[in-house]
Amino acid sequence: MTIRYARRMSRVHPSAIRELLRLGGDPDIISFGGGYPDPALFPVTELHEVYARLLVPEHAAALQYTASNGLPRLRAQVADRLTRDGISCTAEDVLIIQGGQQGLDLAAKLVVNAGDVIVTENPTFLGALIAFAPTEPRYAAVRTDADGMDTDHLEEVLAGHKDAKMIYTVPDFQNPTGITMSLDRRHRLIELANVYGLLVVEDTPYRPLRYEGTSQPTLKSLDTEGRVLHLGSFSKILAPGLRLGWAVASPDILERLALLKLAADTQNSTLNMAATSDYLSRYDIDAHIARAVPVYRHKRDLMLATMAERFPDDVQFTEPDGGLFVWLTFPAGFDATEFMADTLLPEAKVAYVPGATFFPVEQEPNHARLSFSGVPDERLVRGITELGRLLPRRPT
Amino acid sequence: MTIRYARRMSRVHPSAIRELLRLGGDPDIISFGGGYPDPALFPVTELHEVYARLLVPEHAAALQYTASNGLPRLRAQVADRLTRDGISCTAEDVLIIQGGQQGLDLAAKLVVNAGDVIVTENPTFLGALIAFAPTEPRYAAVRTDADGMDTDHLEEVLAGHKDAKMIYTVPDFQNPTGITMSLDRRHRLIELANVYGLLVVEDTPYRPLRYEGTSQPTLKSLDTEGRVLHLGSFSKILAPGLRLGWAVASPDILERLALLKLAADTQNSTLNMAATSDYLSRYDIDAHIARAVPVYRHKRDLMLATMAERFPDDVQFTEPDGGLFVWLTFPAGFDATEFMADTLLPEAKVAYVPGATFFPVEQEPNHARLSFSGVPDERLVRGITELGRLLPRRPT
């Protein structure tokens, strides 16, 4: 008799991102796929020093088990940073997690019974759909425009989905569109979540990477009833290979999340938590981020300028104020998945993430997500130029 | 309106182990609670070297995202080690996970629908009960004796539970009892799993820590139908603070586990995987384990000798051939939880894990789990002597 898998496994499938992470390993392919930070920006010298200081017999505790919620000193340092960003909190309010992604897994476990509705932006972060899938949710997708999630449409969606349990949003430089939610809509989203009794999951991995304009307040800082779960990550501002992120929420929610974290994997790497804590106390991470921002701004500008120069007029692209992603909209009828498989990859060895996979309900075939962060300048220009060359032109 | 938590949250509670990990942080308390390896055994100098070599600009990839299944070289090294232990496998058969604990979370997600039965040893590993809880299982517990899980009783239990989906076992130096399953019973367990179409989860964190006698074959090496999921960990043989373990299973199972791993947290720390891989290629981990074994053997012998000398005659204890734990059975009517809270902690500042929490169905109050691995000799003798002094004596 064969293994009888659980019902949830019918929802757990191989994803486009996973295949693209594989492509990313082929040095011949110019991949705009993964949301990789630029490895040239990793503070390697500083991390060399903090690991060298920790890996001595006096600090053997850095290799031992530690508290499941995370190293107390690191929790306090994260709380300090968030407090300066307008989220008044202490170490007790912070849970250290295995990158922001684990927060998505924990959030879905916290509130979603099979069949419950998760409300997302349309399109939304594919990694969130992957993380939520094992809880067997249904989805309701809210229209987005240049100001982010359309809260008038959100109100309609919530009125029609009384089984909604949470709203998932990436309010700053959204993945995949690069769009930032306006302040009015942030307030309105909180009001609606209050009315409908929802958990709000605010996912902010790109928030510190702003290239122009001024920050909007976080949803957590506007939270009037303690229903926002704020997720953040060191992946884009320090290094993804450490797998460190954080969750901040009201005590009731955080206590339950901490139990789910304990159940999932006991704790994060003690060594990586201790090293990151030491890094934060010995070095100035804000100065480090300030050095990264012009590098990414330059890459964004280079991508946008090359697109403006090389793309046909009927291809639209977003112009994000920060983050890692540009979102393309091709003319109706264009299939970005087929184009990449049949033309772009074989003829130019260029890859993006076809946009269809970011739509939780009705997939639109005529989009693509491109990341500018991890691609060297020359390859970036070459890849976008090739894309522009191969895109079909309307007959003139 | 308040947050409406998912139904599974009614199964997710604070645990005794979590409280004990906190106690472990109080230097005044002699804690036999956590299954901590001895930090004096961590190969700090060697790890210092491998991290120092990796944290240079040429190896910035060690700080980047990598393949979700784990670094290919580390997967191959784990496969080599397992092949030498009788599990014929290649890198493709290995998934790197966040310690063995994550394997338990993934295994339950793989096969358990709410209400399905997981079959365990009685008593069983508390951390497994914690990991399984979010999938809302029921349990059937199988009698154990000096040869491990009683497979005659297992047969009865399976005949009575057609809704059983998996058997969970720690066959080597079980947590909490320290008992090792006999070869006959290993074969019989596989036969029964075949008949009933079950997943077998073989959890082996302590397997390399054998202090006498010879190893039994793993269940995976006896697996005739590809239904054993073998879990192992670097926590007890290298350092728990790296959070590295592995899962080995047939391709069908491993592919699904890998998707669940991706959903849960994307990947393990690239840096810790690269460092562990370098450690394995530059140093001899078997020689390292061979240096640890006499240290733990000595601690086990010291604990058992002190118990024999100091305990009342009506207290029984196991004499494990390896691993980290000794299991105490007090006379019927004795409540080990109350005794620790009312007498042992306040009067002697000594802690163990009360045994009740390790029973998945009917809690027996008259047991305790003691770990000898992380306690210095003098404190070990003092703690056991104090425990012996405070235990009630039958009137003579």
Coordinates of C-alpha atoms in Angstrom, one line a residue, chain A residues 1-9 12-15 18 21 35-37 39 42 44 47-48 51-52 55-57 60 62-66 68-69 98 101-102 105 108-113 130-131 134-135 162 164-165 194-199 225 227 235-236 239-243 252-253 255-256 258-260 262-272, chain B residues 1-9 12-15 18 21 35-37 39 42 44 47-48 51-52 55-57 60 62-66 68-69 98 101-102 105 108-113 130-131 134-135 162 164-165 194-199 225 227 235-236 239-243 252-253 255-256 258-260 262-272:
Chain A
M1 CA 0.0 0.0 0.0
T2 CA 1.4 3.4 -0.9
I3 CA 1.7 6.4 1.5
R4 CA -1.5 8.3 1.9
Y5 CA -0.6 12.0 1.8
A6 CA -2.6 14.6 3.6
R7 CA -5.3 16.6 1.8
R8 CA -3.2 19.8 2.0
M9 CA -0.6 18.2 -0.3
V12 CA 1.5 22.1 -2.6
H13 CA 3.1 22.3 -6.0
P14 CA 6.5 23.1 -7.6
S15 CA 6.6 26.8 -8.3
R18 CA 11.9 27.4 -7.5
L21 CA 16.3 29.9 -8.4
G35 CA 14.9 39.0 -5.7
Y36 CA 18.5 38.6 -4.8
P37 CA 20.4 41.5 -3.2
P39 CA 26.4 40.2 -3.2
F42 CA 27.3 42.2 1.7
V44 CA 31.8 40.6 4.4
L47 CA 30.8 39.8 9.3
H48 CA 34.2 38.1 9.2
Y51 CA 32.1 35.6 13.5
A52 CA 35.8 35.5 14.3
L55 CA 33.9 31.5 17.5
V56 CA 36.2 31.2 20.5
P57 CA 35.9 29.0 23.6
A60 CA 30.7 28.6 23.0
A62 CA 26.8 31.0 20.5
L63 CA 26.9 27.4 19.2
Q64 CA 24.4 26.0 21.8
Y65 CA 20.6 26.0 21.9
T66 CA 19.0 29.2 23.1
S68 CA 13.0 29.8 21.1
N69 CA 11.9 33.4 20.7
Q98 CA 13.8 32.3 9.8
Q101 CA 9.0 33.8 4.8
Q102 CA 8.6 31.9 8.0
D105 CA 3.9 30.3 7.3
A108 CA -1.4 31.4 8.0
K109 CA -1.3 28.6 10.7
L110 CA -2.4 31.2 13.2
V111 CA -5.8 32.1 11.6
V112 CA -6.5 30.0 8.5
N113 CA -8.7 26.9 8.6
I130 CA 3.5 29.2 -1.4
A131 CA 3.7 29.7 2.3
P134 CA -0.5 24.1 3.3
T135 CA -3.3 25.7 5.3
K162 CA -17.5 37.0 5.6
A164 CA -12.1 36.3 5.4
K165 CA -9.6 35.8 8.2
N194 CA -11.2 46.6 12.6
V195 CA -14.8 46.4 11.2
Y196 CA -14.3 42.9 9.9
G197 CA -12.2 41.5 12.8
L198 CA -9.2 40.6 10.6
L199 CA -5.6 39.9 11.1
E225 CA -6.7 47.5 17.9
R227 CA -4.4 43.4 14.9
S235 CA 17.8 39.5 4.1
K236 CA 17.8 42.6 1.9
A239 CA 22.4 39.1 3.9
P240 CA 19.8 36.5 3.0
G241 CA 22.2 33.6 3.8
L242 CA 21.8 34.3 7.5
R243 CA 18.0 33.6 7.4
D252 CA -1.8 37.7 22.4
I253 CA -0.7 37.2 18.8
E255 CA 2.7 34.4 22.2
R256 CA 0.8 32.1 19.8
A258 CA 6.1 31.9 19.3
L259 CA 4.5 28.6 20.1
L260 CA 4.1 27.9 16.3
L262 CA 8.9 26.5 18.5
A263 CA 6.8 23.7 16.9
A264 CA 8.2 24.4 13.5
D265 CA 11.9 24.4 14.1
T266 CA 12.7 25.1 17.8
Q267 CA 14.7 28.3 17.1
N268 CA 16.9 30.2 14.6
S269 CA 20.6 29.7 14.4
T270 CA 22.1 30.9 17.6
L271 CA 25.4 31.7 15.9
N272 CA 23.7 33.8 13.2
Chain B
M1 CA -13.9 42.3 16.9
T2 CA -11.0 40.2 18.1
I3 CA -8.7 38.0 16.0
R4 CA -10.4 34.6 15.2
Y5 CA -7.6 32.1 15.6
A6 CA -7.6 28.9 13.5
R7 CA -8.9 25.7 15.1
R8 CA -5.4 24.2 15.3
M9 CA -4.4 26.8 17.8
V12 CA -0.8 24.6 20.5
H13 CA 0.2 25.2 24.2
P14 CA 3.2 26.3 26.2
S15 CA 5.3 23.3 27.0
R18 CA 10.1 25.7 26.9
L21 CA 14.9 26.0 28.6
G35 CA 19.1 17.7 26.0
Y36 CA 22.0 20.0 25.5
P37 CA 25.3 18.7 24.2
P39 CA 29.6 23.0 24.9
F42 CA 32.1 22.1 20.3
V44 CA 35.2 26.0 18.1
L47 CA 34.6 26.3 13.1
H48 CA 36.5 29.6 13.6
Y51 CA 33.9 30.7 8.9
A52 CA 37.0 32.9 8.6
L55 CA 33.7 35.3 5.1
V56 CA 35.8 36.9 2.3
P57 CA 34.6 38.7 -0.8
A60 CA 30.1 36.2 -0.9
A62 CA 27.8 31.9 1.2
L63 CA 25.7 34.9 2.3
Q64 CA 23.3 34.8 -0.6
Y65 CA 20.1 32.7 -1.2
T66 CA 20.8 29.2 -2.4
S68 CA 15.9 25.4 -1.2
N69 CA 16.9 21.7 -0.8
Q98 CA 16.5 23.3 10.2
Q101 CA 12.8 19.2 14.6
Q102 CA 11.8 20.7 11.2
D105 CA 6.8 19.4 11.3
A108 CA 3.1 15.6 10.0
K109 CA 2.1 18.1 7.3
L110 CA 2.9 15.4 4.7
V111 CA 0.4 12.8 5.9
V112 CA -1.8 14.0 8.8
N113 CA -5.3 15.4 8.3
I130 CA 4.8 19.8 19.9
A131 CA 5.8 19.7 16.2
P134 CA -0.6 22.0 14.5
T135 CA -1.8 19.2 12.2
K162 CA -7.3 2.0 10.6
A164 CA -3.3 5.6 11.5
K165 CA -1.1 7.4 9.0
N194 CA 4.0 -2.3 4.8
V195 CA 0.8 -4.1 5.7
Y196 CA -0.9 -1.0 6.9
G197 CA 0.5 1.4 4.3
L198 CA 2.1 3.8 6.8
L199 CA 4.8 6.4 6.7
E225 CA 8.9 -0.3 0.2
R227 CA 8.1 4.3 3.3
S235 CA 23.0 19.3 16.6
K236 CA 24.4 16.6 18.9
A239 CA 26.6 22.1 17.4
P240 CA 22.9 22.8 17.8
G241 CA 23.4 26.5 17.2
L242 CA 23.9 25.9 13.5
R243 CA 20.4 24.4 13.2
D252 CA 8.1 10.7 -4.1
I253 CA 8.3 11.6 -0.4
E255 CA 10.0 15.9 -3.4
R256 CA 6.9 16.7 -1.4
A258 CA 11.1 19.7 -0.2
L259 CA 8.0 21.7 -1.3
L260 CA 6.9 21.9 2.3
L262 CA 10.3 25.8 0.7
A263 CA 6.9 26.9 1.9
A264 CA 8.0 26.9 5.6
D265 CA 11.1 29.0 5.4
T266 CA 12.6 29.0 1.9
Q267 CA 16.0 27.4 2.9
N268 CA 18.5 26.9 5.7
S269 CA 21.2 29.4 6.4
T270 CA 23.5 29.3 3.4
L271 CA 26.5 30.3 5.6
N272 CA 25.9 27.6 8.1

